[in-house]
Amino acid sequence: MSLIDRELFSIAFKNLKGRRLRSFLTIFGIVVGIAAIVALISIGEGLNQSVTDQFDQLGTNTIMILPGGGFVESVFAKLDDDDVDLIENVKGVDFAAALYITGLQVEYKGEMKTVIAIGIDPEKIEQLGFIGIANLEEGRNLTPHDTTAVVIGSKFGDRIIKDDIGLKQSLNVNGNKLRIVGILEEAQNNFAGMFNTAITMNSDTLKDFSDTKITPFRIIVKALPGEDIDELKERISNQLERDHDKKDFQVMDLQQISEMAGSIVGMISLVLIGIAGISLLVGGIGIMNTMLMSVLERTKEVGVMKAIGATTPRIISIFVVEAGMIGLVGGAIGLLLGIGAAGIVSLVAELTGLPLTAVVTPTLIIGALAFSMGVGMIAGVYPAIRAASVEPVEALRYE
Amino acid sequence: MEKPVIRVENVSKIYDMGKVQVKALDGVSLSVYKGQFLSIMGPSGSGKTTLLDVLSALLRPTKGEVFVNEKPISKMDDNQLAQVRGKTIGFIFQTFNLIPRMSALENVMLPLWFAGKPINERKEIAEKILGEVGLGQRMNHKPNELSGGQRQRVAIARALATNPDVIVADEPTGNLDTASGEQILELISQLNKKQGKTVLMVTHESEIAERAHETIFLRDGKIVKNKKNETRRTKK
């Protein structure tokens, strides 16, 4: 005789239908808990994938130098233009290139806008192609002779200028014309995402336009093939430290950068897991409470079922499955809310230029449903045992 | 000689109420044979319901032994006992005790589910029996959509579902009007006469008790009188 069959579920369903409102209130904790878990995992999975994409695109032999070391220094620390040459001379370095970044007041069709301008050395544009600035949607890229030519990011027109700006048009900076010669393809990885809404130009021109002295925002270093990244980082670090007389910079490889992102996500995850855990606990206790009430109300019914041949495991299975179904319904609603929340996060991320898309896998869906049902069933065990321990004679005379 | 379906031997049921002990049954011995129709009578508190509970293996006695088909129930655990009940005994209660959320058909299918019968067999048997008790047209109605008499018919169909040897009825007409009560009693009599079911029935009305072959009178937990009912009224 099998204990689990269709009848069991149909009976559980009937019992729940009879107390819809109470069951619905009960599942609230489960809904919140599962929603938090689903949002968390799908966003985490999306982040994971975007980091992986970044690895694939940038390659593992890329090193970045950032200004700043400790907490105080990071405000004042600056990288130097000369650092690029210094690093290029370190053994094992293929090439190094500085990225400059600043806000620039530009005029377009009589309107002033502040835009993000990125400066690079046009001689290195081919080599830097791997970070996503060599592929053009339209036009041509910067060449070493370009001084006042700019390429714009694929979203620059839409998001910043809010006009159909394109090739051969120009932006004015203090009376100087910046001619648009190319439009970049949309960058997919996190790092190159900043090019999407920016203008990119010759770094010498950018320095001339800026009121204050601008220094490298990042120095990107590519290692020679087969080079040990950790040892190379060490050599670069030593070289720079000797030159600067202090360690006011950070040398990171992509692994570390993704770890940094991971630790932030990890912290958010911890908070969400906390919320999820408490909600599920509350949800479980709620289900237990509802089921205990239900056992009391149905004492007589349990007595009848026992009288007409129901065994203890049978009674337990009826109540446990019923509790599991409350959990499952809560889990299904929570799943939808969680997917919705993850969708909103993805949308916000996209609007702010972060290429993060929450990923909802079939495993996540099945896992969330199974988990919510499991929580319900566990919460149902105690009430079910209470129900099954009812003496048939006493239950039958119970009013 | 034929073996009894149910036999109790010197059974007592003592309820411990703290300071006082109440003897609901006091050394009762009784054998019930297949095909017998037995009614149990007695004033309130005489122990007639307790005796029925013990006879139907719902309640374990404090002393003495109960045999179902000559097997002692003290050797069985509660689950084995539940299964023996499911197979051997069909219950009819005064308050019907149907599951309110289930249709008549589902109520009748329930003991068959407990007995481990497959779904199509459950449905087939339940439909057939509901037809026999005259509810073929109302199978998908819930108990609250049925009259008292119809509800008790559903309960009888449920009691018959596993084809038990014994039907136990506790004041089966107690909640019914005279006409419906009469029909239910007739149905129970027919089960005994036509299908050879053993019937045990508790009642406090002598007129009803006289339908049985034999009436047992209880007082203070003891059998005080045992009367054969010569003149059984039978309706056409």
XYZ file of C-alpha atoms in Angstrom:
635
model
C 0.000 0.000 0.000
C 1.573 3.197 -1.035
C 1.166 6.130 1.301
C 1.659 8.868 -1.237
C -0.850 8.959 -4.047
C -3.170 11.265 -5.944
C -5.892 10.962 -3.340
C -3.601 12.417 -0.707
C -3.086 15.593 -2.720
C -6.701 15.917 -3.683
C -7.747 15.582 -0.039
C -5.149 18.123 1.044
C -6.361 20.503 -1.636
C -9.974 20.163 -0.507
C -9.009 20.816 3.082
C -7.142 23.975 2.114
C -9.929 25.227 -0.099
C -12.197 25.114 2.908
C -10.121 27.736 4.725
C -8.732 29.886 1.992
C -8.286 33.139 3.895
C -6.517 31.574 6.835
C -4.219 29.573 4.580
C -3.443 32.686 2.596
C -2.490 34.709 5.657
C -0.361 31.839 6.835
C 1.769 31.739 3.716
C 2.910 35.352 3.954
C 6.182 34.501 5.675
C 6.919 31.806 3.122
C 6.146 34.242 0.298
C 8.625 36.819 1.591
C 11.285 34.233 2.364
C 11.131 32.511 -0.989
C 10.931 35.851 -2.837
C 14.128 36.988 -1.110
C 15.913 33.742 -1.873
C 14.856 33.702 -5.512
C 15.816 37.347 -6.051
C 19.135 36.763 -4.325
C 20.093 33.669 -6.257
C 18.979 34.951 -9.655
C 20.834 38.241 -9.187
C 23.882 36.419 -7.866
C 23.753 34.103 -10.846
C 23.448 37.099 -13.187
C 26.400 38.785 -11.547
C 28.380 35.624 -11.780
C 27.660 35.427 -15.462
C 28.582 39.052 -16.086
C 31.877 38.516 -14.274
C 32.518 35.405 -16.311
C 31.741 37.308 -19.512
C 34.170 39.960 -18.409
C 36.869 37.379 -17.865
C 36.248 35.944 -21.274
C 36.436 39.350 -22.864
C 39.282 40.914 -20.962
C 41.299 37.784 -20.538
C 43.062 36.744 -17.395
C 46.354 38.357 -18.288
C 45.077 41.868 -17.670
C 46.261 43.921 -14.719
C 44.859 47.248 -13.575
C 46.623 49.901 -11.596
C 44.343 52.103 -9.467
C 45.365 55.195 -7.512
C 45.119 54.958 -3.731
C 46.196 52.490 -1.144
C 44.997 53.005 2.396
C 41.928 54.918 3.357
C 43.398 58.454 3.624
C 45.796 58.200 0.740
C 43.092 57.122 -1.662
C 41.695 60.660 -1.681
C 44.973 62.337 -2.537
C 46.852 59.591 -4.297
C 47.439 60.102 -7.976
C 48.952 58.080 -10.713
C 51.426 59.850 -12.929
C 51.639 60.112 -16.712
C 55.180 58.790 -16.445
C 53.975 55.674 -14.643
C 52.832 54.280 -17.977
C 56.366 54.293 -19.411
C 57.722 52.997 -16.157
C 55.379 50.023 -16.210
C 55.975 49.314 -19.887
C 59.630 48.797 -19.058
C 58.893 46.155 -16.422
C 59.904 42.724 -17.649
C 56.922 40.629 -18.763
C 54.691 43.578 -19.658
C 53.319 43.566 -23.163
C 52.017 47.106 -23.012
C 50.512 49.624 -20.622
C 48.007 52.338 -21.372
C 46.482 55.064 -19.240
C 42.797 55.907 -19.150
C 41.820 59.417 -18.155
C 38.347 60.362 -17.175
C 36.746 63.715 -16.440
C 33.492 65.573 -16.702
C 33.364 68.009 -19.569
C 30.949 70.849 -20.285
C 29.922 70.584 -23.907
C 27.506 72.566 -26.002
C 25.253 70.884 -28.521
C 22.581 72.728 -30.466
C 22.883 75.609 -28.036
C 22.424 73.498 -24.946
C 25.089 72.891 -22.333
C 25.567 69.382 -21.071
C 28.010 67.774 -18.702
C 29.316 64.623 -20.242
C 31.828 62.026 -19.216
C 34.920 62.244 -21.363
C 37.448 59.426 -21.472
C 40.921 60.125 -22.727
C 43.174 57.507 -24.225
C 46.376 57.443 -26.183
C 45.177 56.895 -29.767
C 48.389 55.026 -30.564
C 47.234 52.294 -28.212
C 43.711 52.030 -29.443
C 44.329 48.801 -31.355
C 45.939 47.180 -28.349
C 43.166 48.363 -26.033
C 40.577 46.915 -28.329
C 40.014 44.035 -25.931
C 38.343 46.280 -23.344
C 35.671 47.111 -25.895
C 36.743 50.295 -27.569
C 37.884 48.965 -30.931
C 34.552 47.740 -32.245
C 32.567 50.394 -33.994
C 28.936 50.471 -34.871
C 29.513 53.248 -37.396
C 32.321 55.460 -38.652
C 35.967 55.038 -37.790
C 38.061 54.900 -34.697
C 40.519 57.483 -33.409
C 43.900 57.558 -35.102
C 47.189 58.944 -33.743
C 46.685 62.127 -35.805
C 43.286 62.876 -34.367
C 43.225 65.734 -31.925
C 39.676 67.022 -32.027
C 37.940 63.876 -33.208
C 35.790 61.923 -30.756
C 33.977 58.612 -30.786
C 30.783 58.375 -28.818
C 29.293 55.464 -26.917
C 26.276 53.662 -28.324
C 23.946 55.074 -25.637
C 25.453 58.574 -25.608
C 22.800 60.036 -27.910
C 19.839 58.378 -26.205
C 20.769 58.880 -22.627
C 22.952 61.970 -22.433
C 22.142 64.279 -25.314
C 18.613 62.940 -25.822
C 18.896 63.564 -29.527
C 19.694 61.630 -32.644
C 23.299 62.711 -32.571
C 25.502 60.940 -35.116
C 28.494 61.037 -37.366
C 29.833 64.336 -38.697
C 28.027 66.330 -36.036
C 30.050 68.109 -33.429
C 30.108 69.142 -29.819
C 31.562 72.465 -28.731
C 33.965 72.773 -25.835
C 35.052 76.345 -25.047
C 34.708 77.283 -28.683
C 36.566 74.211 -29.932
C 34.724 71.809 -32.167
C 34.853 68.101 -31.341
C 33.872 66.193 -34.436
C 32.175 62.825 -34.039
C 33.952 60.315 -36.230
C 32.660 57.052 -34.861
C 30.052 55.358 -32.695
C 31.135 52.466 -30.502
C 29.343 49.188 -30.328
C 27.555 48.662 -27.052
C 29.999 47.265 -24.532
C 28.828 44.196 -22.649
C 31.283 43.891 -19.802
C 31.175 45.894 -16.608
C 34.370 47.756 -17.127
C 33.769 48.856 -20.717
C 30.211 49.776 -19.756
C 31.439 53.254 -18.935
C 32.187 53.864 -22.624
C 28.529 53.392 -23.520
C 27.391 56.790 -22.308
C 30.686 58.677 -22.658
C 32.740 60.326 -25.341
C 36.234 59.024 -25.990
C 39.042 61.181 -27.320
C 42.757 61.762 -27.470
C 44.038 62.092 -23.921
C 46.303 65.040 -24.831
C 43.314 67.021 -26.072
C 41.361 66.076 -22.956
C 44.188 67.374 -20.761
C 44.215 70.653 -22.689
C 40.468 71.112 -22.249
C 40.469 70.438 -18.533
C 40.912 73.309 -16.091
C 42.658 71.149 -13.559
C 45.487 68.778 -14.156
C 44.081 65.356 -14.777
C 45.977 62.192 -13.969
C 45.368 58.590 -15.019
C 42.185 57.097 -13.668
C 43.388 53.605 -14.460
C 46.467 52.154 -16.075
C 45.645 49.004 -17.946
C 48.449 46.500 -18.311
C 48.538 43.467 -20.520
C 51.014 40.748 -19.600
C 53.027 38.872 -22.186
C 51.607 35.403 -22.897
C 52.653 32.788 -20.352
C 53.707 35.348 -17.770
C 52.985 34.549 -14.095
C 50.478 37.251 -13.159
C 51.245 37.284 -9.443
C 54.974 37.692 -9.990
C 54.399 40.395 -12.596
C 52.117 42.290 -10.220
C 54.867 42.106 -7.631
C 57.458 43.524 -10.035
C 55.161 46.363 -11.150
C 54.308 47.154 -7.574
C 57.983 47.295 -6.532
C 58.901 49.473 -9.474
C 56.104 51.971 -8.820
C 56.738 52.046 -5.088
C 60.417 52.874 -5.683
C 59.407 55.695 -7.989
C 56.606 57.113 -5.789
C 58.514 56.524 -2.508
C 55.261 55.139 -1.089
C 52.609 52.603 -1.973
C 49.819 54.978 -2.981
C 48.374 52.706 -5.659
C 46.833 49.297 -6.019
C 47.777 46.631 -8.491
C 44.899 44.314 -9.192
C 44.215 41.543 -11.582
C 40.727 40.701 -12.772
C 40.433 37.948 -10.248
C 40.783 40.472 -7.446
C 38.398 42.900 -9.077
C 35.759 40.248 -9.374
C 36.439 39.193 -5.802
C 35.838 42.766 -4.726
C 32.535 42.817 -6.541
C 31.825 39.399 -5.086
C 32.389 40.571 -1.529
C 29.921 43.413 -1.966
C 27.374 40.986 -3.361
C 28.248 38.648 -0.533
C 27.346 41.289 2.022
C 24.033 42.028 0.353
C 23.429 38.296 0.147
C 24.021 37.923 3.854
C 21.376 40.514 4.638
C 18.935 38.917 2.216
C 19.640 35.449 3.560
C 18.947 36.823 7.022
C 15.607 38.232 5.901
C 14.806 35.044 4.032
C 15.735 32.863 6.973
C 13.649 34.822 9.470
C 10.711 34.978 7.080
C 10.839 31.259 6.436
C 11.057 30.563 10.141
C 8.074 32.833 10.798
C 6.301 31.254 7.832
C 7.002 27.780 9.152
C 5.708 28.688 12.598
C 2.635 30.207 10.957
C 1.956 27.019 9.064
C 2.468 25.009 12.225
C -0.008 27.226 14.051
C -2.611 26.959 11.317
C -2.188 23.221 11.163
C -2.513 22.872 14.943
C -5.777 24.812 14.818
C -6.891 22.687 11.967
C -6.057 19.505 13.876
C -8.170 20.714 16.786
C -11.074 21.544 14.517
C -10.836 18.237 12.774
C -10.350 16.025 15.821
C -13.635 14.290 15.179
C -12.777 13.761 11.535
C -9.481 12.180 12.516
C -11.390 9.910 14.858
C -13.723 8.860 12.046
C -10.833 8.202 9.709
C -9.092 6.102 12.321
C -12.291 4.193 13.034
C -12.747 3.316 9.372
C -9.217 2.044 8.957
C -6.739 4.928 8.694
C -3.369 4.055 10.209
C -1.113 6.512 12.029
C 1.243 7.012 9.028
C -1.814 7.656 6.853
C -3.132 10.401 9.161
C 0.353 11.917 9.444
C 0.762 11.931 5.679
C -2.592 13.683 5.197
C -1.628 16.556 7.482
C 1.995 16.779 6.362
C 1.010 16.955 2.701
C -1.576 19.584 3.513
C 1.066 21.679 5.308
C 3.444 21.083 2.415
C 0.852 22.392 0.013
C 0.430 25.595 2.022
C 4.204 25.977 1.761
C 4.133 25.214 -1.952
C 1.476 27.835 -2.679
C 3.471 30.385 -0.665
C 6.596 29.341 -2.500
C 4.947 29.741 -5.895
C 3.771 33.269 -5.065
C 7.182 34.060 -3.563
C 8.867 32.711 -6.673
C 6.874 35.067 -8.902
C 7.587 38.032 -6.624
C 11.270 37.109 -6.465
C 11.522 36.876 -10.250
C 9.749 40.233 -10.438
C 12.161 41.808 -7.953
C 15.147 40.407 -9.830
C 13.678 41.802 -13.043
C 13.416 45.263 -11.496
C 17.022 45.062 -10.286
C 18.098 44.054 -13.805
C 16.168 46.982 -15.257
C 17.691 49.471 -12.818
C 21.133 48.016 -13.471
C 20.636 48.393 -17.182
C 19.481 51.999 -16.827
C 22.582 52.816 -14.798
C 24.815 51.141 -17.336
C 25.694 48.005 -15.380
C 25.327 44.979 -17.576
C 23.644 42.832 -14.938
C 20.796 40.574 -15.942
C 19.263 38.364 -13.286
C 19.242 34.752 -14.387
C 16.366 32.486 -13.364
C 17.358 28.899 -14.034
C 14.960 25.927 -14.053
C 16.959 24.555 -11.135
C 16.173 27.700 -9.167
C 12.452 27.438 -9.905
C 12.240 23.767 -8.987
C 14.533 24.264 -6.017
C 12.493 27.164 -4.633
C 9.227 25.253 -4.980
C 10.667 22.109 -3.451
C 12.208 24.100 -0.618
C 8.971 25.931 0.214
C 7.072 22.670 0.166
C 9.753 21.167 2.395
C 9.457 24.010 4.913
C 5.692 23.501 4.994
C 6.018 19.761 5.442
C 8.529 20.113 8.252
C 6.219 22.630 9.936
C 3.387 20.134 9.494
C 5.120 17.216 11.173
C 4.345 18.167 14.757
C 0.662 19.011 14.142
C 0.353 15.797 12.122
C 1.756 13.714 14.962
C -0.664 15.444 17.313
C -3.496 14.575 14.965
C -2.437 10.968 14.629
C -2.155 10.485 18.370
C -5.857 11.221 18.775
C -7.712 8.292 20.338
C -10.510 7.337 17.950
C -13.121 6.848 20.675
C -12.408 10.166 22.348
C -12.319 11.933 18.993
C -15.652 10.458 17.952
C -17.348 11.760 21.077
C -15.564 15.127 20.760
C -17.878 18.057 20.147
C -19.266 -25.214 16.183
C -18.974 -22.004 14.228
C -16.360 -19.550 15.435
C -17.531 -16.142 16.610
C -16.603 -13.069 14.516
C -16.084 -11.053 17.646
C -15.644 -12.427 21.103
C -14.984 -10.562 24.330
C -13.836 -12.421 27.351
C -14.308 -11.011 30.808
C -13.623 -7.442 29.677
C -13.617 -4.478 31.991
C -13.079 -0.850 31.155
C -12.112 1.324 34.060
C -11.776 5.086 33.724
C -9.522 6.677 36.261
C -11.100 10.033 37.134
C -8.495 11.041 39.706
C -10.130 10.338 43.052
C -12.720 7.903 41.811
C -12.549 5.043 39.383
C -15.472 4.521 37.060
C -16.173 1.008 35.880
C -17.794 1.494 32.505
C -17.635 -2.225 31.821
C -17.370 -4.831 34.502
C -16.370 -8.315 33.458
C -18.468 -8.733 30.318
C -18.184 -11.845 28.170
C -19.984 -12.075 24.831
C -19.640 -13.896 21.522
C -21.010 -12.481 18.300
C -21.484 -14.913 15.419
C -21.676 -14.304 11.743
C -25.116 -13.298 10.600
C -26.275 -12.338 14.040
C -28.284 -9.138 14.636
C -27.685 -7.969 18.159
C -29.009 -4.870 19.854
C -27.609 -3.396 23.025
C -29.863 -1.474 25.377
C -29.476 0.184 28.701
C -29.908 3.477 30.514
C -27.399 6.299 30.147
C -24.139 5.446 31.797
C -24.864 1.737 31.699
C -21.805 1.175 29.497
C -23.591 0.301 26.252
C -21.509 2.655 24.119
C -18.330 1.462 25.805
C -19.291 -2.134 25.064
C -19.909 -1.231 21.422
C -16.523 0.513 21.243
C -14.810 -2.533 22.714
C -16.700 -4.949 20.454
C -15.758 -2.898 17.411
C -12.070 -2.835 18.369
C -12.090 0.954 18.747
C -11.236 0.787 22.400
C -8.876 -1.513 24.242
C -10.313 -2.866 27.492
C -8.517 -2.352 30.795
C -8.907 -6.038 31.590
C -9.909 -9.056 29.555
C -9.395 -9.822 25.887
C -11.126 -9.030 22.641
C -10.887 -11.466 19.733
C -11.617 -10.410 16.162
C -11.978 -13.564 14.078
C -10.423 -15.322 17.059
C -7.290 -13.143 16.954
C -6.572 -11.346 20.227
C -6.303 -7.570 19.706
C -3.887 -7.130 22.601
C -1.257 -8.651 20.309
C -1.860 -6.007 17.642
C -0.458 -2.491 17.535
C -2.723 0.466 16.814
C -1.986 0.424 13.095
C -2.733 -3.270 12.733
C -5.901 -2.686 14.698
C -6.903 0.159 12.378
C -6.447 -2.123 9.400
C -8.395 -4.946 11.026
C -11.215 -2.488 11.747
C -11.085 -1.212 8.196
C -11.483 -4.726 6.829
C -13.816 -6.317 9.357
C -16.058 -3.599 10.749
C -18.214 -0.900 9.170
C -19.327 2.005 11.361
C -22.604 3.889 11.350
C -22.804 6.783 13.800
C -25.671 8.749 15.248
C -24.239 11.995 13.871
C -23.302 10.400 10.512
C -19.691 11.674 10.795
C -19.191 12.239 7.109
C -16.273 14.412 5.995
C -18.035 17.688 5.119
C -15.666 18.774 2.342
C -16.014 15.555 0.404
C -18.821 14.453 -1.851
C -20.882 11.384 -1.033
C -18.806 9.393 -3.495
C -15.514 10.531 -1.993
C -16.728 9.755 1.504
C -17.542 6.219 0.464
C -14.219 5.879 -1.319
C -12.277 6.907 1.793
C -12.164 3.529 3.630
C -11.194 1.875 0.335
C -8.287 4.304 0.065
C -7.245 3.387 3.596
C -7.500 -0.267 2.630
C -5.103 0.344 -0.249
C -7.476 -0.266 -3.144
C -6.492 1.347 -6.472
C -8.398 4.454 -7.566
C -10.546 2.955 -10.319
C -11.604 0.084 -8.083
C -12.441 2.537 -5.295
C -14.675 4.514 -7.590
C -16.367 1.469 -9.049
C -17.180 -0.041 -5.668
C -18.359 3.280 -4.173
C -20.638 3.999 -7.118
C -22.146 0.540 -6.958
C -22.873 0.687 -3.227
C -24.280 4.223 -3.388
C -26.597 2.965 -6.093
C -27.678 0.103 -3.835
C -28.574 2.430 -0.961
C -30.608 4.555 -3.358
C -28.245 7.485 -3.805
C -27.150 6.814 -7.368
C -28.355 10.261 -8.399
C -26.756 12.190 -5.550
C -23.237 10.830 -5.524
C -21.533 14.143 -6.182
C -23.412 16.055 -3.512
C -21.641 17.176 -0.368
C -23.166 16.078 2.972
C -24.662 19.526 3.597
C -26.599 19.217 0.361
C -28.261 16.013 1.541
C -31.086 15.326 3.995
C -30.435 13.529 7.272
C -31.723 10.235 5.914
C -29.597 10.588 2.800
C -26.537 11.369 4.886
C -27.078 8.248 6.939
C -27.382 6.271 3.695
C -24.017 7.652 2.626
C -22.633 6.593 6.006
C -24.077 3.106 5.507
C -22.540 2.951 2.043
C -19.224 3.980 3.580
C -19.588 1.276 6.230
C -20.198 -1.289 3.483
C -17.394 -0.151 1.195
C -14.739 -2.589 2.351
C -17.314 -5.401 2.493
C -16.885 -5.978 6.248
C -18.484 -8.887 8.100
C -19.759 -6.691 10.900
C -21.788 -3.474 10.849
C -21.685 -1.466 14.034
C -24.412 1.127 14.467
C -24.482 3.556 17.366
C -28.012 5.003 17.673
C -28.307 5.109 13.881
C -31.738 6.767 13.939
C -31.067 9.138 16.820
C -30.808 12.192 14.588
C -33.522 11.265 12.118
C -37.255 11.811 11.872
C -39.487 8.759 12.219
C -39.939 8.131 8.504
C -36.235 8.397 7.604
C -35.374 6.424 10.734
C -37.700 3.663 9.637
C -36.073 3.530 6.203
C -32.593 3.384 7.703
C -33.590 0.573 10.075
C -35.119 -1.305 7.197
C -31.916 -0.899 5.233
C -29.865 -2.204 8.136
C -32.228 -5.171 8.575
C -31.895 -5.969 4.893
C -28.114 -5.942 5.172
C -28.437 -8.571 7.846
C -31.036 -10.631 6.096
C -29.935 -10.422 2.489
C -26.188 -9.985 2.766
C -25.698 -11.893 5.977
C -23.926 -9.036 7.713
C -23.500 -9.270 11.405
C -25.093 -6.194 12.957
C -24.388 -4.704 16.367
C -26.659 -1.824 17.251
C -26.881 0.381 20.302
C -30.205 2.025 20.945
C -32.304 3.231 23.856
C -35.636 2.553 22.189
C -36.988 -0.908 22.796
C -39.081 -0.756 19.652
C -35.933 -0.331 17.614
C -34.035 -2.899 19.626
C -36.679 -5.480 18.871
C -35.665 -5.506 15.246
C -32.634 -7.499 16.301
C -32.561 -11.258 16.840
C -31.353 -10.692 20.324
C -31.195 -7.789 22.754
C -28.639 -7.396 25.513
C -29.512 -5.228 28.491
C -26.707 -3.513 30.351
C -26.679 -1.915 33.741
C -23.669 -0.608 35.621
C -21.314 -2.154 33.125
C -22.772 -5.647 33.371
C -25.031 -7.661 31.138
C -28.192 -8.049 33.163
C -30.539 -9.604 30.670
C -30.384 -11.357 27.346
C -33.579 -11.515 25.405
C -34.401 -13.299 22.157
C -36.802 -11.287 20.028
C -39.296 -13.807 18.760
C -41.576 -11.494 16.892
C -39.517 -9.430 14.547
C -41.435 -6.926 12.604
C -40.546 -7.118 8.989
C -41.789 -4.766 6.407
C -42.555 -5.949 2.992
